[in-house]
Short mmCIF file of C-alpha atoms in Angstrom, two decimals:
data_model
loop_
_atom_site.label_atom_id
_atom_site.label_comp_id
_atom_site.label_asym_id
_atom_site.label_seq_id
_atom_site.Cartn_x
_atom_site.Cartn_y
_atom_site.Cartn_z
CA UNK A 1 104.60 102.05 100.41
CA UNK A 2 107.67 101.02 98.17
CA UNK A 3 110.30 104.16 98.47
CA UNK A 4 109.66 105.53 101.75
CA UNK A 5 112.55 107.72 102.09
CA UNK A 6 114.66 108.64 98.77
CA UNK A 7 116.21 105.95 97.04
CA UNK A 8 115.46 103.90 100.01
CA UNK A 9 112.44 101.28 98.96
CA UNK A 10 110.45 98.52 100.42
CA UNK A 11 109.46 95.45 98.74
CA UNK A 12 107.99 93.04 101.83
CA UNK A 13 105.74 94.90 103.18
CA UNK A 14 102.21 94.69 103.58
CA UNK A 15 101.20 96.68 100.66
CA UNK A 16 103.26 95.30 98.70
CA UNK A 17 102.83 91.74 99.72
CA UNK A 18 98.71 92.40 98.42
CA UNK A 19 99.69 93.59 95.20
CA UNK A 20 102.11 90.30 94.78
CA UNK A 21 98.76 88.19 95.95
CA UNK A 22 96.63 90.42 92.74
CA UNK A 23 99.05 89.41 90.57
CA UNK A 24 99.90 86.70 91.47
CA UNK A 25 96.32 86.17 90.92
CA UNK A 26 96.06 88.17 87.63
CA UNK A 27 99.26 85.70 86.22
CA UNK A 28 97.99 82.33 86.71
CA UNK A 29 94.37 83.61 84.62
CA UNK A 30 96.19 85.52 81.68
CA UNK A 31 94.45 88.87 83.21
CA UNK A 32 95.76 92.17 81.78
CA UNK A 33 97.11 94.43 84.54
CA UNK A 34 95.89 98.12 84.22
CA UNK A 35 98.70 99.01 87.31
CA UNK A 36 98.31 102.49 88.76
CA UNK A 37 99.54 104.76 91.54
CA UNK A 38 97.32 107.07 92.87
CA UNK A 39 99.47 109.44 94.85
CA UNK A 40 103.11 109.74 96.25
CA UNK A 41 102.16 110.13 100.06
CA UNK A 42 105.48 110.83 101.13
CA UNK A 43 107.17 113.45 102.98
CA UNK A 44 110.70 113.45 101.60
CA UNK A 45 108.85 114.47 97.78
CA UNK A 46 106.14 116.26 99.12
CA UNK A 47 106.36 120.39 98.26
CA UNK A 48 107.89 121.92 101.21
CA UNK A 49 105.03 124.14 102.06
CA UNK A 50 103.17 121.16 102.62
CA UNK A 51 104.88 119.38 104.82
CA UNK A 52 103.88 118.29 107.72
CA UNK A 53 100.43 118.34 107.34
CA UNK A 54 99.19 114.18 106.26
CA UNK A 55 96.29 116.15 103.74
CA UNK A 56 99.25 118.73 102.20
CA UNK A 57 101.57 115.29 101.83
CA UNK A 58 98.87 113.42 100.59
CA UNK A 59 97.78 115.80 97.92
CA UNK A 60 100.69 117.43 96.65
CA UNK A 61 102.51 117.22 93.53
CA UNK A 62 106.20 115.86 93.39
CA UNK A 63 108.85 118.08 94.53
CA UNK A 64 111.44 116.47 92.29
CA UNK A 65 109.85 115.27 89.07
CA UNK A 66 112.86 113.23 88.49
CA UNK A 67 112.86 111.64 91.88
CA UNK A 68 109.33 110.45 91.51
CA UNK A 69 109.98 109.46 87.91
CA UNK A 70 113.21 106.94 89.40
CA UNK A 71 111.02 105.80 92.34
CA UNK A 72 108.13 105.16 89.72
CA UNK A 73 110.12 103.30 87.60
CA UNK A 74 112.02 101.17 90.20
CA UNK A 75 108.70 99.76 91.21
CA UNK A 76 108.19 98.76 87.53
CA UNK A 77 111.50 97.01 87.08
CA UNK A 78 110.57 95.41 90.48
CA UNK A 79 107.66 93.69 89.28
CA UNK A 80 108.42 93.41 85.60
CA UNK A 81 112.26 92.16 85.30
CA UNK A 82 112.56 91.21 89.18
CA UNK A 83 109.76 88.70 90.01
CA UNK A 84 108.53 88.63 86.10
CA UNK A 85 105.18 89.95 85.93
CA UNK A 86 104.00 89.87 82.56
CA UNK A 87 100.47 90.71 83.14
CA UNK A 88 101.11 94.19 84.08
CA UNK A 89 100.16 95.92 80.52
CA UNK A 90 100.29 99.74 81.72
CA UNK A 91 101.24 102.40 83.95
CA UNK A 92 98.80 105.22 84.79
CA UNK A 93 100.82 107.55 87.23
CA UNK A 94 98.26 109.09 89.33
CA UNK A 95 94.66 109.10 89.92
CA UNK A 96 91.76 111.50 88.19
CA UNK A 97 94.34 114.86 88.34
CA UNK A 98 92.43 118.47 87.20
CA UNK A 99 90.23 118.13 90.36
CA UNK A 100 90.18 119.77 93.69
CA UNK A 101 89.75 117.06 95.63
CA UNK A 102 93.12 114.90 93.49
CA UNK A 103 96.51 114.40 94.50
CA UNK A 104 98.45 116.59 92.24
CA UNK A 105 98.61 119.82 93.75
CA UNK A 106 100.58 122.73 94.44
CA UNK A 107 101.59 124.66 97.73
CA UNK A 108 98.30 126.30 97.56
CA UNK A 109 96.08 123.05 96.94
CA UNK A 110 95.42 123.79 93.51
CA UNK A 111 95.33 121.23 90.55
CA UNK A 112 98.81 121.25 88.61
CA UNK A 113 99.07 119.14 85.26
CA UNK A 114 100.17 115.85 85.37
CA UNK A 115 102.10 116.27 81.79
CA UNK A 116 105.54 116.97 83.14
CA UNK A 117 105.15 114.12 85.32
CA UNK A 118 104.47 111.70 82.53
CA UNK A 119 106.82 113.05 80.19
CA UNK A 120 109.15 112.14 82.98
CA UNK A 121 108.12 108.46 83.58
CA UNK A 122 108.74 108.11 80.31
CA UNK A 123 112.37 109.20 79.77
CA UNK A 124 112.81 107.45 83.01
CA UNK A 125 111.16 103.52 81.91
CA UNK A 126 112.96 104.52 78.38
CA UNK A 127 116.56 104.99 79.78
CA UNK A 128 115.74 101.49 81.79
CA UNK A 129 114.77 99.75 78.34
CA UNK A 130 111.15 99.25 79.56
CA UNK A 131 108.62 99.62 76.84
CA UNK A 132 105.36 99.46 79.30
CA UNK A 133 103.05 101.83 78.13
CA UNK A 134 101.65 105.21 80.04
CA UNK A 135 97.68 105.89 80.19
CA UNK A 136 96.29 109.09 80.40
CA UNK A 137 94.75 111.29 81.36
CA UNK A 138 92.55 109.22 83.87
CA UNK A 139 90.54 112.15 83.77
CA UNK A 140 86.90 112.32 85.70
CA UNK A 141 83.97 112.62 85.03
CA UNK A 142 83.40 111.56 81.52
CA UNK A 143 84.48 115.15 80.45
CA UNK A 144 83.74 116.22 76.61
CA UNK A 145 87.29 115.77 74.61
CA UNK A 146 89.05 119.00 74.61
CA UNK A 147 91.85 118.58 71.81
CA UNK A 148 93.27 122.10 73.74
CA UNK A 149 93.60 120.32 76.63
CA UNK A 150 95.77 117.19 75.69
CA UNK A 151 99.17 118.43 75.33
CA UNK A 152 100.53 114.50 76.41
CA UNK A 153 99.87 112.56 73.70
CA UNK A 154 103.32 111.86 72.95
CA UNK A 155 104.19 110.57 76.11
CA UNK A 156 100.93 107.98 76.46
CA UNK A 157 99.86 104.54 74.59
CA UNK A 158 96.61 104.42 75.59
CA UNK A 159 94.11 107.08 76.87
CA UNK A 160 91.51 106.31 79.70
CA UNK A 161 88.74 108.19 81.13
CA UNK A 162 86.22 107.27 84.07
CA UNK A 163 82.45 107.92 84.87
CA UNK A 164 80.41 107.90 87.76
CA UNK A 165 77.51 110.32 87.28
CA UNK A 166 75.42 108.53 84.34
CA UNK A 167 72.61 109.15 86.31
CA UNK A 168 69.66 106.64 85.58
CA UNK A 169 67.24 109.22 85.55
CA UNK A 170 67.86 109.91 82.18
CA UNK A 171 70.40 112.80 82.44
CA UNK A 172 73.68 112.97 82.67
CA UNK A 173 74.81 116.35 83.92
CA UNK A 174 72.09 117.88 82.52
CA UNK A 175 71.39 116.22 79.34
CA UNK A 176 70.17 113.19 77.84
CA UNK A 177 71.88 109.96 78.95
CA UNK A 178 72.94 109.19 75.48
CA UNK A 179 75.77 112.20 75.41
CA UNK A 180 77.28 109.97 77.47
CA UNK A 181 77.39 107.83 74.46
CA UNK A 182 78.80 110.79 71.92
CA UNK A 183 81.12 111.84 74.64
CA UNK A 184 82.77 108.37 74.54
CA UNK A 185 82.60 107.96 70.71
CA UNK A 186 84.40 111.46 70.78
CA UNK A 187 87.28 110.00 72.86
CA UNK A 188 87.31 107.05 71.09
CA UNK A 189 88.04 108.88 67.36
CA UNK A 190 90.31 110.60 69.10
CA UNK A 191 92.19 107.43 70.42
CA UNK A 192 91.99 105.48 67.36
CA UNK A 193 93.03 107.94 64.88
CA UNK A 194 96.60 107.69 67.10
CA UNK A 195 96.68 104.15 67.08
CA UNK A 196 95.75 103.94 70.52
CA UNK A 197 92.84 102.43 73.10
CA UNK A 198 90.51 103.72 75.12
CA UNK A 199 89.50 102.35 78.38
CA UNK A 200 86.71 103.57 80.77
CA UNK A 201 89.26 102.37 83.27
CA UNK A 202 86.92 103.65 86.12
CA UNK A 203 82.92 102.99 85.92
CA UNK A 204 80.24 103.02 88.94
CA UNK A 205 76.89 104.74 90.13
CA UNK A 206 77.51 107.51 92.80
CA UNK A 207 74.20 108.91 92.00
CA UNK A 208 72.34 106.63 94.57
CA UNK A 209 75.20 107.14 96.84
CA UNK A 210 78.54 106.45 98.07
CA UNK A 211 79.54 107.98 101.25
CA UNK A 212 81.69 105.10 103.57
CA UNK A 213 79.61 101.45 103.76
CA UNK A 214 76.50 103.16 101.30
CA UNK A 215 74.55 100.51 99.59
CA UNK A 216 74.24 102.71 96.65
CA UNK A 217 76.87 101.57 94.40
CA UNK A 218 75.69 97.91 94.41
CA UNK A 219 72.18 98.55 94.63
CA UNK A 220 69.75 96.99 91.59
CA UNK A 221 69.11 100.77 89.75
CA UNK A 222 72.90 101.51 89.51
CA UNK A 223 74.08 97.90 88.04
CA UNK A 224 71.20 98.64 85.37
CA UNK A 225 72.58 102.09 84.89
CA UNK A 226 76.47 100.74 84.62
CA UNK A 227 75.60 97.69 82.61
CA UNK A 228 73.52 100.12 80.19
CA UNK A 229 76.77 102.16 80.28
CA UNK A 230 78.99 99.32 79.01
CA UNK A 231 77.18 98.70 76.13
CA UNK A 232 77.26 102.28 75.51
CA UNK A 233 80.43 102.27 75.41
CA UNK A 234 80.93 98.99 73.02
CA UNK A 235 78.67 100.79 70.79
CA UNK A 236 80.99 103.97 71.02
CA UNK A 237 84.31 102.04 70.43
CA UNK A 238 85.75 102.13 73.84
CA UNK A 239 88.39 99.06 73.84
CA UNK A 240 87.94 97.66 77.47
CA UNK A 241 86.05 98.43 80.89
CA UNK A 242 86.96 98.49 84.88
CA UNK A 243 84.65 98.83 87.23
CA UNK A 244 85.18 100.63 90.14
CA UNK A 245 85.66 98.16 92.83
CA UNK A 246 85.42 94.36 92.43
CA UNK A 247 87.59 93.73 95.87
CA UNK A 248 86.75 96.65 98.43
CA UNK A 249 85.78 95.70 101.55
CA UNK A 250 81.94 97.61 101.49
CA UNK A 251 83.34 100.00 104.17
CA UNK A 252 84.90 102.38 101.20
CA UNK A 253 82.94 105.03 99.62
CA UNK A 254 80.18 102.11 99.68
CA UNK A 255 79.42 99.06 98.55
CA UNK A 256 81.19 98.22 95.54
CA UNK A 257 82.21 94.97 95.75
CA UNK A 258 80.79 91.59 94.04
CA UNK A 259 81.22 89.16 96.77
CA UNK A 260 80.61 89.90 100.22
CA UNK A 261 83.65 89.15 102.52
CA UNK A 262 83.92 91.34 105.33
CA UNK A 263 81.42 92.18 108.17
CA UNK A 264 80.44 95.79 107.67
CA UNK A 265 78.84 95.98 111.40
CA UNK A 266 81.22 93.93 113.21
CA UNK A 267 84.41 95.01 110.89
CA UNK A 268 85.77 91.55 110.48
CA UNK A 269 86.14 89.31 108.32
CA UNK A 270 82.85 87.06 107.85
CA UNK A 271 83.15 83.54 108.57
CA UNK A 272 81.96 82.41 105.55
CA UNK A 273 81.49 84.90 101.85
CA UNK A 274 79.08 85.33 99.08
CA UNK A 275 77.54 87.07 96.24
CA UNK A 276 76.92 90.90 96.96
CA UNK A 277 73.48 90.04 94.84
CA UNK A 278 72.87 92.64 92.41
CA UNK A 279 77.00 93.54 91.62
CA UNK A 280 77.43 89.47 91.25
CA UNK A 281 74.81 88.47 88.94
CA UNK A 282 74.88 92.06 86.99
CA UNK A 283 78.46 92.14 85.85
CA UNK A 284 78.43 88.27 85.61
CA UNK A 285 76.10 88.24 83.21
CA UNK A 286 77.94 90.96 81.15
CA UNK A 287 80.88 89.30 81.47
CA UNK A 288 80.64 85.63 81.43
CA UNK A 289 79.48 85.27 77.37
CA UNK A 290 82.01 87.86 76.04
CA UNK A 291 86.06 87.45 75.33
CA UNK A 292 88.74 89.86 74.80
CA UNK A 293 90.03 90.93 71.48
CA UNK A 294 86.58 90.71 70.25
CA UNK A 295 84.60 92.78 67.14
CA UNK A 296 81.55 94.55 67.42
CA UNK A 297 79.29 94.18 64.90
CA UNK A 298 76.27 96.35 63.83
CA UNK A 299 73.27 96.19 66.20
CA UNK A 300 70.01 98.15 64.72
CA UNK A 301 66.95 98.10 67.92
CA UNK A 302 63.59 99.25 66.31
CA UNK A 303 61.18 100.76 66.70
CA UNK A 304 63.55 103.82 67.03
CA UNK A 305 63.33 105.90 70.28
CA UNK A 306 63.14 109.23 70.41
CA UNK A 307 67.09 110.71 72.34
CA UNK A 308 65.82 111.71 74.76
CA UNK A 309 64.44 108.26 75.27
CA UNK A 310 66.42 105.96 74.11
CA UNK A 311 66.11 103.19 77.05
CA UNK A 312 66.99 99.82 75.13
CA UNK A 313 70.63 99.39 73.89
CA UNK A 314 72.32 96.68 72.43
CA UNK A 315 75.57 95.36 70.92
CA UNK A 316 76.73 92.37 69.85
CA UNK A 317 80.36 90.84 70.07
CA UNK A 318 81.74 88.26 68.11
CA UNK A 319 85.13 86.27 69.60
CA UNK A 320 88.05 85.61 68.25
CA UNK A 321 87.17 82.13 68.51
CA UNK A 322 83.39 83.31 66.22
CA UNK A 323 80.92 82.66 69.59
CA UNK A 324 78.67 85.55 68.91
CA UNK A 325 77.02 87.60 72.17
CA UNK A 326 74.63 90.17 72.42
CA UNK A 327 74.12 92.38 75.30
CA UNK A 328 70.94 94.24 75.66
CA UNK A 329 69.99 96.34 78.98
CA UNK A 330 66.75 97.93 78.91
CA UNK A 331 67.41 100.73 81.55
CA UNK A 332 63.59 101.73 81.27
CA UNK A 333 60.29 100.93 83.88
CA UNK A 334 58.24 99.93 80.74
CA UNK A 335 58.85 96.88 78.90
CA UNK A 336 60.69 97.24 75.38
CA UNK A 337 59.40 95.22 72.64
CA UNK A 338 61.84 95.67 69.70
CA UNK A 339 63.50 94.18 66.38
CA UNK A 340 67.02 93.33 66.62
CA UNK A 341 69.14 93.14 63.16
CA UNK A 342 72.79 92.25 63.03
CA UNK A 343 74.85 93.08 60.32
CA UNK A 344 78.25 90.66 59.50
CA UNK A 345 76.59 87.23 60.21
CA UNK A 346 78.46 84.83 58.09
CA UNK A 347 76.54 81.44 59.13
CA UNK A 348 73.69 80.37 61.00
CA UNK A 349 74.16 79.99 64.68
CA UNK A 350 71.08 79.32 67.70
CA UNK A 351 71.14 81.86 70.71
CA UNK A 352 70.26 81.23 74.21
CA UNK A 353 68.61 83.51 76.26
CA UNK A 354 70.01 84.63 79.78
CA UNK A 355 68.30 87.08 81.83
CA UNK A 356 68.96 89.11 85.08
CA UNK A 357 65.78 90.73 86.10
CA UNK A 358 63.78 92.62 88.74
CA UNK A 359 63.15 89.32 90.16
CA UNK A 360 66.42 88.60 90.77
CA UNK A 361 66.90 91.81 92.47
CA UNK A 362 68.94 91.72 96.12
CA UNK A 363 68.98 87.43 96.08
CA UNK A 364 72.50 86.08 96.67
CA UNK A 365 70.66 82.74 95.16
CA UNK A 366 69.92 83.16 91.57
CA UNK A 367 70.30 80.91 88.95
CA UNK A 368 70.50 81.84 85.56
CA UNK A 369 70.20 79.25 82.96
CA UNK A 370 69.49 79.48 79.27
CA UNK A 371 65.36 80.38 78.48
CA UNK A 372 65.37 79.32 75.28
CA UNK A 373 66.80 78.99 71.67
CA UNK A 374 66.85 81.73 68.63
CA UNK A 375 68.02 80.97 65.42
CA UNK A 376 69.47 83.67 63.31
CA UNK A 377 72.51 83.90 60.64
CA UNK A 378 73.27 86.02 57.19
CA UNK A 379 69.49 85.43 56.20
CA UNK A 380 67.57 85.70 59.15
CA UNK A 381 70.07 88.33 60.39
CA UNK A 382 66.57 89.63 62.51
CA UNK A 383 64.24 88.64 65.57
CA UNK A 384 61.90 90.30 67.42
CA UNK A 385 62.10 90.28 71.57
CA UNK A 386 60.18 91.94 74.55
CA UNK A 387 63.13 92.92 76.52
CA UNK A 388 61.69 93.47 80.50
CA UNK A 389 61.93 96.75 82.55
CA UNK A 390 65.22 96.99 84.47
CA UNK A 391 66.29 94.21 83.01
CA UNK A 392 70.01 92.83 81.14
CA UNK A 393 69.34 89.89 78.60
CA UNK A 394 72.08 88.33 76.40
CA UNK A 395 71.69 86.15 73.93
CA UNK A 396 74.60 84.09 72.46
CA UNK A 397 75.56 80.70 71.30
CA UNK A 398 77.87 79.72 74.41
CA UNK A 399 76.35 77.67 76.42
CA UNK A 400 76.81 77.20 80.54
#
């Protein structure tokens, strides 16, 4: 969309002029920019072999490393020098590589490593003085960390993964859900002990479906499942969280989005929008208490569960500004009566109670307001709660 011949590039076009309106968007708010490409899509770098076919262009790998690495980082100046983004944080240069159905292929359709191509991104945003971080290896789906395997770490600030096939059925490829959990504190050792985040910089539910306008993605099972995921992932030590997608249409490998704007039936836009229900109100909930740059603190849930099921999980965040959250998704269909214990309380604080339940399940009209008070601090660091079936409850000490 932005060099569609070589060394020839676009920068009003419609493509382009969306991505302006995101961060244009993303500027005014302070949002951090995770900005990737997903694939080339052009004939003039596409392998030769290829050519000529819109699936062999689409998929393959860059003929010239060097000319994608220019075109790659011409975009960047673009929007970091040119119109001053400073939101834009970093640069992931193609989307979930390894598989068969990627974009970085060779003449025979087969995955290729994506290593060459960052090491040359980076020499390239180097020799133009731009210190923007790569990401890597944007691999899917929530594979096991093979140290073998990562031959790019010197090329990469930050590693990201994504996950889609948590199923809430209790396995995950076969085993318990919570390897899920080890999987990500895996990654995340592996991150930190560089100096480096991890992101799960793609998250979603394709186990209830996905396939073109599919309700599965935003149905009330798979927000329990992703939400239950998230706090996995605090727990684990992953540093931040994007789920897969807040702004499609609902006409896109299903129904991700949180607020309904386009008519799926009639493909327009509707004349008026609101809350896709159970996406809204789910990642609301997780969302609206907690801040960035904030520390997790020890969260014990007893009575302990046996692995295999271990339904309730929990984590509690405390802000830079010392509001203290706690998420806790009970992923079960049995009600979870447990003790809760936080460890690094260093006053007393009161808690309110939020709640997204079954009964708020597929209603664009919820309302959730504050239940009711719990006081806790360095001694009364414990409470007891009956967290419901398929349910998220946080409690913390902002209010509204």
């Amino acid at each position: 969309m932005y060099e569609p011949e070589r060394r020839q590039f676009s920068w009003d076009n419609p493509e382009m002029r969306i991505l302006y309106r995101i961060l244009d968007w993303a500027e005014k708010r302070g949002v951090d920019v995770f900005l990737q490409q997903m694939w080339s899509n052009v004939e003039w770098n596409a392998l030769p072999e290829l050519r000529g076919s819109p699936e062999g262009v689409l998929r393959s790998m860059p003929l010239s490393l060097d000319d994608f690495a220019y075109g790659l980082g011409e975009l960047v100046h673009h929007l970091t020098v040119t119109r001053g983004y400073r939101s834009i944080k970093w640069l992931a240069i193609n989307n979930e590589p390894g598989h068969g159905f990627s974009w970085w292929q060779n003449a025979k359709l087969l995955p290729e490593s994506i290593t060459p191509g960052l090491a040359a991104v980076r020499r390239e945003l180097d020799r133009r003085g731009i210190r923007l971080p790569l990401s890597g290896p944007d691999w899917t789906d929530l594979p096991d960390l093979d140290p073998a395997r990562i031959d790019f770490d010197e090329y990469i600030g930050a590693y990201d993964i994504h996950s889609y096939n948590a199923n809430f059925n209790g396995l995950f490829f076969g085993y318990p859900l919570h390897e899920a959990e080890r999987r990500l504190e895996r990654w995340a050792r592996w991150a930190h002990a560089r100096n480096k985040p991890l992101f799960l910089s793609e998250l979603g539910t394709q186990f209830y479906g996905f396939r073109e306008d599919d309700p599965g993605p935003g149905t009330y099972e798979a927000v329990i499942k992703d939400a239950a995921l998230v706090v996995r992932g605090i727990r684990a030590g992953v540093d931040a969280f994007n789920r897969w997608s807040f702004v499609n249409r609902g006409d896109l490998d299903g129904q991700w989005q949180l607020v309904d704007t386009w008519d799926i039936d009639r493909e327009r836009l509707r004349a008026s929008f609101s809350p896709h229900a159970n996406s809204y109100y789910g990642y609301g909930l997780l969302t609206r208490f907690t801040s960035g740059n904030s520390k997790v603190l020890a969260t014990d849930v007893s009575p302990k569960l046996t692995p295999v099921q271990r339904d309730l999980v929990a984590a509690t965040l405390r802000s830079p500004a010392g509001r203290f959250t706690i998420l806790a998704v009970n992923e079960s269909h049995r009600d979870a009566g447990a003790n809760f214990r936080v460890t690094g309380l260093d006053a007393a604080t009161a808690l309110y109670r939020y709640a997204f339940t079954p009964a708020g399940r597929d209603r664009a009209d919820v309302v959730i307001r504050p239940a009711r008070t719990i006081l806790i601090g360095p001694r009364k660091a414990e409470f007891r709660e009956t967290i419901p079936a398929m349910s998220i409850v946080v409690y913390s000490n902002i209010t509204g």
